[in-house]
Amino acid sequence: MRYIRRVSSTPDDWSTRHSVLTTARRTAALINALSGDRPDPAEVAGVLRAHGESGPLDLTDRDITGMCAAAALLREVFAAEHADDAAATLNRLLSDHTDQVRLTSHGGTTPWHPHLDRDDDAPWDAWLLASSCMALTVLVWDRQRPPGRICASPSCRYVFISQGSGPERRYCSRRCATRERVAAHRRSRTTGRPGATA
């Protein structure tokens, strides 16, 4: 039997911070932070830092504009109802917006890992599309279903990663699920009253 070294799961472990699932969750968090009319560069930088980015994060308005466009394209993957739809969207994004897969260690500052952007100093939008497409592609491959969803709450519309055990989630958070459950309960009580019109 072959000995396989156990991967450490300490919070500062590079492989944990940059796993496929963590990268996919970062993608969802960035899509959500980049939605709206005027995303705050400081908030977007905060999301990047919370998901393991280090070094200077001086995002310009141009960076944010490009990242917003990338996020809009990635949102289409989360809108996919079936694995076939997610795969078709990812294939289009990979063909139109990424380069050949390559390995990089960022000049020896990180462990070797794959990249699909053109170089280590690619613009933020190219990096976001490439790294996100890589992670979401692996999740479709691994689970044979869409990697995430758009929250079913009409008042939310955040995206979330739905990869996990148990029944498939419809809402991005317990808060949204509870709010919709309460609203449905109130509607049913209103329509069940004598004299109420449906």
JSON list of C-alpha atoms in Angstrom, two decimals, residues 26-71 124-125 127-128:
[
{"chain": "A", "resi": 26, "resn": "ARG", "atom": "CA", "xyz": [-14.52, 32.86, -3.21]},
{"chain": "A", "resi": 27, "resn": "THR", "atom": "CA", "xyz": [-16.05, 33.09, -6.69]},
{"chain": "A", "resi": 28, "resn": "ALA", "atom": "CA", "xyz": [-19.57, 33.22, -5.22]},
{"chain": "A", "resi": 29, "resn": "ALA", "atom": "CA", "xyz": [-18.52, 35.82, -2.64]},
{"chain": "A", "resi": 30, "resn": "LEU", "atom": "CA", "xyz": [-16.94, 38.00, -5.33]},
{"chain": "A", "resi": 31, "resn": "ILE", "atom": "CA", "xyz": [-19.96, 37.72, -7.63]},
{"chain": "A", "resi": 32, "resn": "ASN", "atom": "CA", "xyz": [-22.14, 38.87, -4.73]},
{"chain": "A", "resi": 33, "resn": "ALA", "atom": "CA", "xyz": [-19.76, 41.71, -3.77]},
{"chain": "A", "resi": 34, "resn": "LEU", "atom": "CA", "xyz": [-19.58, 42.85, -7.41]},
{"chain": "A", "resi": 35, "resn": "SER", "atom": "CA", "xyz": [-23.34, 42.94, -7.94]},
{"chain": "A", "resi": 36, "resn": "GLY", "atom": "CA", "xyz": [-25.21, 46.19, -7.66]},
{"chain": "A", "resi": 37, "resn": "ASP", "atom": "CA", "xyz": [-24.67, 49.57, -9.20]},
{"chain": "A", "resi": 38, "resn": "ARG", "atom": "CA", "xyz": [-21.41, 50.71, -7.60]},
{"chain": "A", "resi": 39, "resn": "PRO", "atom": "CA", "xyz": [-19.41, 47.97, -5.87]},
{"chain": "A", "resi": 40, "resn": "ASP", "atom": "CA", "xyz": [-17.06, 49.31, -3.21]},
{"chain": "A", "resi": 41, "resn": "PRO", "atom": "CA", "xyz": [-13.39, 48.54, -4.06]},
{"chain": "A", "resi": 42, "resn": "ALA", "atom": "CA", "xyz": [-12.60, 48.23, -0.34]},
{"chain": "A", "resi": 43, "resn": "GLU", "atom": "CA", "xyz": [-15.37, 45.65, 0.10]},
{"chain": "A", "resi": 44, "resn": "VAL", "atom": "CA", "xyz": [-14.13, 43.67, -2.91]},
{"chain": "A", "resi": 45, "resn": "ALA", "atom": "CA", "xyz": [-10.56, 43.81, -1.53]},
{"chain": "A", "resi": 46, "resn": "GLY", "atom": "CA", "xyz": [-11.94, 42.59, 1.81]},
{"chain": "A", "resi": 47, "resn": "VAL", "atom": "CA", "xyz": [-13.50, 39.57, 0.11]},
{"chain": "A", "resi": 48, "resn": "LEU", "atom": "CA", "xyz": [-10.21, 38.82, -1.62]},
{"chain": "A", "resi": 49, "resn": "ARG", "atom": "CA", "xyz": [-8.31, 39.05, 1.68]},
{"chain": "A", "resi": 50, "resn": "ALA", "atom": "CA", "xyz": [-10.88, 36.89, 3.46]},
{"chain": "A", "resi": 51, "resn": "HIS", "atom": "CA", "xyz": [-10.25, 34.23, 0.84]},
{"chain": "A", "resi": 52, "resn": "GLY", "atom": "CA", "xyz": [-6.45, 34.17, 1.06]},
{"chain": "A", "resi": 53, "resn": "GLU", "atom": "CA", "xyz": [-5.20, 36.95, -1.21]},
{"chain": "A", "resi": 54, "resn": "SER", "atom": "CA", "xyz": [-2.20, 38.76, 0.16]},
{"chain": "A", "resi": 55, "resn": "GLY", "atom": "CA", "xyz": [-0.02, 41.58, -1.00]},
{"chain": "A", "resi": 56, "resn": "PRO", "atom": "CA", "xyz": [-1.19, 44.98, -2.20]},
{"chain": "A", "resi": 57, "resn": "LEU", "atom": "CA", "xyz": [-4.84, 45.11, -3.21]},
{"chain": "A", "resi": 58, "resn": "ASP", "atom": "CA", "xyz": [-5.20, 48.61, -4.59]},
{"chain": "A", "resi": 59, "resn": "LEU", "atom": "CA", "xyz": [-8.21, 48.00, -6.83]},
{"chain": "A", "resi": 60, "resn": "THR", "atom": "CA", "xyz": [-8.96, 50.80, -9.28]},
{"chain": "A", "resi": 61, "resn": "ASP", "atom": "CA", "xyz": [-12.33, 51.72, -10.77]},
{"chain": "A", "resi": 62, "resn": "ARG", "atom": "CA", "xyz": [-11.13, 50.09, -13.99]},
{"chain": "A", "resi": 63, "resn": "ASP", "atom": "CA", "xyz": [-10.33, 46.86, -12.08]},
{"chain": "A", "resi": 64, "resn": "ILE", "atom": "CA", "xyz": [-13.79, 46.87, -10.53]},
{"chain": "A", "resi": 65, "resn": "THR", "atom": "CA", "xyz": [-15.48, 47.51, -13.89]},
{"chain": "A", "resi": 66, "resn": "GLY", "atom": "CA", "xyz": [-13.64, 44.57, -15.45]},
{"chain": "A", "resi": 67, "resn": "MET", "atom": "CA", "xyz": [-14.36, 42.33, -12.45]},
{"chain": "A", "resi": 68, "resn": "CYS", "atom": "CA", "xyz": [-18.07, 43.26, -12.64]},
{"chain": "A", "resi": 69, "resn": "ALA", "atom": "CA", "xyz": [-18.16, 42.13, -16.27]},
{"chain": "A", "resi": 70, "resn": "ALA", "atom": "CA", "xyz": [-16.41, 38.88, -15.32]},
{"chain": "A", "resi": 71, "resn": "ALA", "atom": "CA", "xyz": [-18.83, 38.33, -12.42]},
{"chain": "A", "resi": 124, "resn": "TRP", "atom": "CA", "xyz": [-8.00, 41.16, -12.01]},
{"chain": "A", "resi": 125, "resn": "ASP", "atom": "CA", "xyz": [-10.89, 40.40, -14.37]},
{"chain": "A", "resi": 127, "resn": "TRP", "atom": "CA", "xyz": [-7.68, 36.23, -13.09]},
{"chain": "A", "resi": 128, "resn": "LEU", "atom": "CA", "xyz": [-11.24, 36.12, -11.70]}
]
